Coordinates of C-alpha atoms and ligand atoms in Angstrom, one line a residue:
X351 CA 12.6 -63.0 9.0
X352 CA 12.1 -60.6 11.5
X353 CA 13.6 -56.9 11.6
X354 CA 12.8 -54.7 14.4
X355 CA 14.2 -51.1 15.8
X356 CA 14.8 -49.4 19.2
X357 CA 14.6 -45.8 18.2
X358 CA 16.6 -43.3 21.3
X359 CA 16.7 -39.5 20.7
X360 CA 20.4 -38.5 21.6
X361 CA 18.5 -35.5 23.8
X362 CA 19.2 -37.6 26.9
X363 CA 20.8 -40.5 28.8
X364 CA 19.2 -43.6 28.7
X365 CA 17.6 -44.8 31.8
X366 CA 15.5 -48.3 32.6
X367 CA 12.7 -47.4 30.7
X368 CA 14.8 -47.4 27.3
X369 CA 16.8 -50.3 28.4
X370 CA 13.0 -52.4 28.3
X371 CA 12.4 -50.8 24.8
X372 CA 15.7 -52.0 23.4
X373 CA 15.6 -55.7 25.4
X374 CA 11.9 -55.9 23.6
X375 CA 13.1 -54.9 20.6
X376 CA 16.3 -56.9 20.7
X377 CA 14.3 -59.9 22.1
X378 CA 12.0 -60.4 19.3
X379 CA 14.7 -60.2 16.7
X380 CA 16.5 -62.9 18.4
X381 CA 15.8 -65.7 16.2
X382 CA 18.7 -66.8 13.2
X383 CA 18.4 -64.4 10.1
X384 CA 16.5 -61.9 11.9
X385 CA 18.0 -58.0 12.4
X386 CA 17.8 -55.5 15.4
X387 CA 18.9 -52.1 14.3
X388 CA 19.5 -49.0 16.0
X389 CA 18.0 -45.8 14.8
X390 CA 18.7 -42.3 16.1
X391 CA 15.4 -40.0 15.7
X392 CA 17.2 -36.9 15.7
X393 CA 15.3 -34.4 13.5
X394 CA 14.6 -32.0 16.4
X395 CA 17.9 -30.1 16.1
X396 CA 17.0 -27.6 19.5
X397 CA 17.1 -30.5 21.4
X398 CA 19.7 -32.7 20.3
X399 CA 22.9 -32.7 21.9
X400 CA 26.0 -34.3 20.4
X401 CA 27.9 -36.1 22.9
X402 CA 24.8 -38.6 23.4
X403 CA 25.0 -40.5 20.1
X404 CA 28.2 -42.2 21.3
X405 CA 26.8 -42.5 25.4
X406 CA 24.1 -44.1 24.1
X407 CA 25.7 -46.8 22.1
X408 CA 28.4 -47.3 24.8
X409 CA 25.3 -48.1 27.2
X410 CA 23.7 -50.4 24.9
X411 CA 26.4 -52.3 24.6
X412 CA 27.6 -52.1 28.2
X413 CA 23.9 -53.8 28.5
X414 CA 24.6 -56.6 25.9
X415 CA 23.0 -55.4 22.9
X416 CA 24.3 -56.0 19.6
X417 CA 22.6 -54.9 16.6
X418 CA 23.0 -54.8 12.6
X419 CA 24.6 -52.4 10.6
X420 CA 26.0 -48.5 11.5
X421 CA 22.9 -46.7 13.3
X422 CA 20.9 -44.3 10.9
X423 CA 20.6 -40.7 11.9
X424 CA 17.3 -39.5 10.9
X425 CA 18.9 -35.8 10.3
X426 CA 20.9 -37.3 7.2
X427 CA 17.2 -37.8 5.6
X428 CA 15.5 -35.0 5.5
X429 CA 15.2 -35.1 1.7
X430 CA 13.6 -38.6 1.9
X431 CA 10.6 -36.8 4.3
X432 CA 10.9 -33.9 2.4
X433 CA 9.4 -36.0 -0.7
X434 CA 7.3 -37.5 1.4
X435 CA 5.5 -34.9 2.0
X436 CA 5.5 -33.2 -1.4
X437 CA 3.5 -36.7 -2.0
X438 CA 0.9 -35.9 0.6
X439 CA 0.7 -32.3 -0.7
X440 CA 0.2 -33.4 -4.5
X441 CA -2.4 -35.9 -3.1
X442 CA -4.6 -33.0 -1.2
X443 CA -4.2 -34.3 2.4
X444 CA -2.0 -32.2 4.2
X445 CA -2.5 -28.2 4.4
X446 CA -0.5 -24.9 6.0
X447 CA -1.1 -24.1 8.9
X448 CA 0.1 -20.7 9.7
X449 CA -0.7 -20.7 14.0
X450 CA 1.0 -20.1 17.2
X451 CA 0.9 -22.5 19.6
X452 CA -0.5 -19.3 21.6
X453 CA -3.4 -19.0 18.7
X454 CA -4.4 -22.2 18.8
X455 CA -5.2 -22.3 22.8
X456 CA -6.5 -18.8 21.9
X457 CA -8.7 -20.5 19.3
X458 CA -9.6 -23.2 21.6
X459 CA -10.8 -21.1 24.6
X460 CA -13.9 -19.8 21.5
X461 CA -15.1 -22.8 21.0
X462 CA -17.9 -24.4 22.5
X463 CA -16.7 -27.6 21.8
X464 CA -13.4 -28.5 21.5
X465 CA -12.2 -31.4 19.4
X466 CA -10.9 -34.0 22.2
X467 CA -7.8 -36.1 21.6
X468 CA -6.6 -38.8 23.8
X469 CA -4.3 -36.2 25.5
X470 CA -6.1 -32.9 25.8
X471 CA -7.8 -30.5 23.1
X472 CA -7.4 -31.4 19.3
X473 CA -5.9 -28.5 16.7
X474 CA -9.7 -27.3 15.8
X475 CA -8.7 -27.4 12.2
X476 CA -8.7 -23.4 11.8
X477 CA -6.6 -23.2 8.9
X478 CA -7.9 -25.9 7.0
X479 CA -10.2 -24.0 5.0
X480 CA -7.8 -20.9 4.3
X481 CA -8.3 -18.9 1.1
X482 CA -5.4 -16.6 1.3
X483 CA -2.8 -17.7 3.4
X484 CA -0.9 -15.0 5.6
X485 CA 2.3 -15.3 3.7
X486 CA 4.7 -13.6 6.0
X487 CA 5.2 -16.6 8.1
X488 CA 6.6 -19.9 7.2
X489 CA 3.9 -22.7 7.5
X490 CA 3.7 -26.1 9.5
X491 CA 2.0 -28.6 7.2
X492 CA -1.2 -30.7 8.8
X493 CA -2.9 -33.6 8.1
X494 CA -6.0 -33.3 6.9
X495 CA -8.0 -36.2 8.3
X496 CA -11.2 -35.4 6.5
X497 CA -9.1 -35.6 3.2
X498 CA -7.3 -38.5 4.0
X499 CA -10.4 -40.7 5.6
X500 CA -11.7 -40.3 2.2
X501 CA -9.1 -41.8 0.4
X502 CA -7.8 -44.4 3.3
X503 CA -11.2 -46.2 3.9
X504 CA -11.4 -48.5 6.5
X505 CA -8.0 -49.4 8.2
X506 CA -6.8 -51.5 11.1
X507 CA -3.7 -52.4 13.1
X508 CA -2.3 -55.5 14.8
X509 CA -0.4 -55.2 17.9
X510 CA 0.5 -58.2 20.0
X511 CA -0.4 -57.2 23.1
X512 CA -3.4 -55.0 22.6
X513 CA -4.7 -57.5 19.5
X514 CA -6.6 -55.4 16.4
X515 CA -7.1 -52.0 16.6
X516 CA -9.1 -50.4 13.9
X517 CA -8.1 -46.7 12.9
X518 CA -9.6 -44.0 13.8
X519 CA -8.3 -41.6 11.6
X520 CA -9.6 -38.3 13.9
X521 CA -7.9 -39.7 17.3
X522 CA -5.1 -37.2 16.9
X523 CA -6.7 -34.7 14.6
X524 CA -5.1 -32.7 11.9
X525 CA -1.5 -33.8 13.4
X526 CA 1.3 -31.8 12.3
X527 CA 3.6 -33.8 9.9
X528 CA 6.0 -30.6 9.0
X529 CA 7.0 -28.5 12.0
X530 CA 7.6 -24.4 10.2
X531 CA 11.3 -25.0 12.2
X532 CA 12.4 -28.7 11.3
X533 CA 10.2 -29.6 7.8
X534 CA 9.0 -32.7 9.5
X535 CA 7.9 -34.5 12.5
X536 CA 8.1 -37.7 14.3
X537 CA 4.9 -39.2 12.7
X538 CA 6.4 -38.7 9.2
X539 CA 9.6 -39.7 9.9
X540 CA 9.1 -43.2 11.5
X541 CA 6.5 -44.4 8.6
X542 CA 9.6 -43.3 5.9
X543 CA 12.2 -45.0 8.0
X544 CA 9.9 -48.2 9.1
X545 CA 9.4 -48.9 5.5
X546 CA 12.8 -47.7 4.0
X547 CA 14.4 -50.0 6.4
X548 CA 11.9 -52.6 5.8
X549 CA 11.3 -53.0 9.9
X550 CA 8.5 -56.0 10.1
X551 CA 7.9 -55.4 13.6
X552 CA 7.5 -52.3 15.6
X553 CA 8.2 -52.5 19.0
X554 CA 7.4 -49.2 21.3
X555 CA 6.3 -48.0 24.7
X556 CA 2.1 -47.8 25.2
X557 CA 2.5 -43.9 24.8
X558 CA 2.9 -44.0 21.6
X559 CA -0.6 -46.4 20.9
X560 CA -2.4 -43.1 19.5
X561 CA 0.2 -42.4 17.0
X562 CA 0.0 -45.4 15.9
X563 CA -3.2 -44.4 14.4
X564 CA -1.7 -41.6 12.4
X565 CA 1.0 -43.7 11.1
X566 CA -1.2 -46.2 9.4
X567 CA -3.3 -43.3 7.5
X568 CA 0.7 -42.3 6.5
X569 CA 1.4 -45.5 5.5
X570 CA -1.7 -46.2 3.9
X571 CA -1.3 -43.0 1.8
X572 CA 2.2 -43.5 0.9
X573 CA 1.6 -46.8 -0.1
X574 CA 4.1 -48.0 2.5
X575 CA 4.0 -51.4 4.3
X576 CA 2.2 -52.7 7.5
X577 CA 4.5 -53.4 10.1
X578 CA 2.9 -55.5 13.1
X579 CA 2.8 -53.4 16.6
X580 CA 3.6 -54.4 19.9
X581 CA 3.4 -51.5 22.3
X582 CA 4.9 -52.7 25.7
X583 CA 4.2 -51.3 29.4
X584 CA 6.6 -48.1 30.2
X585 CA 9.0 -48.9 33.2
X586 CA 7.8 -45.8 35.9
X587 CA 9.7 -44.8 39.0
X588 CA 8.7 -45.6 42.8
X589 CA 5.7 -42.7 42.6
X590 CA 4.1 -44.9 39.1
X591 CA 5.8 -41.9 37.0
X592 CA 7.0 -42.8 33.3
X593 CA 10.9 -42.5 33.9
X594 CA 12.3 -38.9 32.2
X595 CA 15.2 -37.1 32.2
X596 CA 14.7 -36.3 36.0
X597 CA 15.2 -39.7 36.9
X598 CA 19.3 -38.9 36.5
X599 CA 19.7 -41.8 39.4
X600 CA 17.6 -44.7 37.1
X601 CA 20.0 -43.6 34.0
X602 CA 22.3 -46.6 33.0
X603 CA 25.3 -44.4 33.2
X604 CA 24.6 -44.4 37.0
X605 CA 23.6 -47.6 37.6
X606 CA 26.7 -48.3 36.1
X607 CA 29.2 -45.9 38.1
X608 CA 27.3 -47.5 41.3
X609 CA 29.0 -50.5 40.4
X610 CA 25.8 -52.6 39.3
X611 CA 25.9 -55.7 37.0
X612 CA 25.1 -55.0 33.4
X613 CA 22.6 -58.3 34.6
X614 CA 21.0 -56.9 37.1
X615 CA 20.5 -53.5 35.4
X616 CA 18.7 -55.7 32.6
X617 CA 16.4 -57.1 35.3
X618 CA 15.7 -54.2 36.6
X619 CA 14.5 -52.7 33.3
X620 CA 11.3 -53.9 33.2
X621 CA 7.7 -52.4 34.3
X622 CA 7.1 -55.3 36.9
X623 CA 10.7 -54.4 38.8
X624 CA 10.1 -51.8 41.5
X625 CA 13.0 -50.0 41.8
X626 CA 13.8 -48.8 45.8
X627 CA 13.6 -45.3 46.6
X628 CA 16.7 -43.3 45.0
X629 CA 17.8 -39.6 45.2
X630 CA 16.1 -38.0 42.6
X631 CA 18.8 -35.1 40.7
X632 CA 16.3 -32.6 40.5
Ligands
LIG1210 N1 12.0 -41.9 19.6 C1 10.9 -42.5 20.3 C2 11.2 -42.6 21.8 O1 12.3 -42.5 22.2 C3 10.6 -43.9 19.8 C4 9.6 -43.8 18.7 C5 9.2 -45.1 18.0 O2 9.8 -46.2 18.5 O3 8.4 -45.1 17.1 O4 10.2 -42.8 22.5
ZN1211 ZN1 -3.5 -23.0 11.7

């Protein structure tokens, strides 16, 4: 049996290139006994805004999509990441971290050599070694990847399209898995909710490949399942740019009100459909 997940954050509409997350995610569940479930990562409360929850779901089903079950809202389990974490605390792997962002590229612009990551400069681990913490601010909480790599040994992933991956449990760095403002992040949230909702196959845009190597060292730490991966092309605009919340035109709720076919809409959700030239709302 196969359960898989398309994940939206209610902090937009959703265009084409969630449309081709869902129709992968739906697609592979689409054999008898197997579940598609919806799951609203909603933990970042400055950029959530209400009235999506229900546009979303009225889009998805516009679209065709049925799935199983009422929709989880991360924000109604904090407590379950919360505990999460106070495991990865008792087990030594995660540490405060008491920086600005503004101190960390402050830190960064001293160093020689800066710790690279697939997408720029990695955290260069400054508070890792810490005697006595500044206690007038509230931490973030890091993971620390020397700590972990000692107790994770070697780990791998297998994704469907990209084949097996082993980890390299630096990629990212000492991520942040507890923002100071939210108690938690993306990273430690999906691994909870993956396994508490017992998802066998993940299904995500290529984006999210490097995270992927975070959230087996999470997994493998929490002694939480391994899901199998399959990270899918992103759909991109007419200039080859991943769609956003600029592209207001490529939104289903558009593409809708222009009168197009829930069908064709589905076609056009995919990496390989060029979409003509639209008005951009920005
Ligand atoms: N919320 C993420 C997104 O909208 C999906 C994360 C995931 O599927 O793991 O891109
Ligand atoms: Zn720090």
């Amino acid at each position: 049996m196969i359960t898989t997940r398309f994940a939206p954050s209610p902090t937009g509409k959703l265009h084409l290139g969630h449309a081709y997350a869902a129709k992968v995610a739906y697609d592979l569940a689409n054999v008898s006994g197997s579940r598609f479930l919806v799951r609203f990562e909603d933990i970042d409360h400055t950029r959530v805004r209400p009235e999506y929850y229900g546009e979303i779901l009225k889009d998805l089903e516009w679209l065709g999509f049925s799935w199983n079950g009422e929709p989880w809202r991360q924000k109604d389990r904090f407590n379950h990441y919360e505990k999460a974490l106070e495991q990865l605390k008792e087990m030594g792997v995660v540490y405060p971290c008491y920086c600005t962002r503004r101190e960390v590229e402050e830190e960064l612009t001293h160093l020689v050599q800066a710790p690279q990551g697939p997408e720029g400069p990695l955290y260069p681990g400054t508070c890792r070694a810490l005697k006595c913490p500044p206690n007038e601010r509230d931490p973030s909480w890091r993971l620390d990847t020397k700590a972990a790599s000692h107790i994770i040994g070697d780990l791998s992933f297998h994704d469907t399209i990209h084949g097996k991956t082993s980890v390299n449990p630096t990629f990212l760095g000492d991520v942040i898995l507890a923002r100071k403002d939210i108690g938690t992040s993306y990273h430690l949230a999906v691994v909870v909710d993956d396994a508490a909702q017992e998802i066998t196959h993940v299904t995500r845009g290529e984006d999210l490949l490097p995270s992927t190597h975070v959230h087996r060292i999470l997994q493998s730490l929490l002694g939480l399942p391994e899901p199998k991966y399959l990270h899918h092309k992103l759909v991109t605009d007419q200039l080859g740019k991943r769609l956003a919340k600029r592209n207001d035109a490529l939104s289903i709720a558009s593409l809708r009100k222009e009168g197009l076919s829930a069908n064709l809409v589905k076609k056009m959700a995919h990496p390989d459909f060029h979409t003509p030239p639209r008005p951009s709302s920005s």
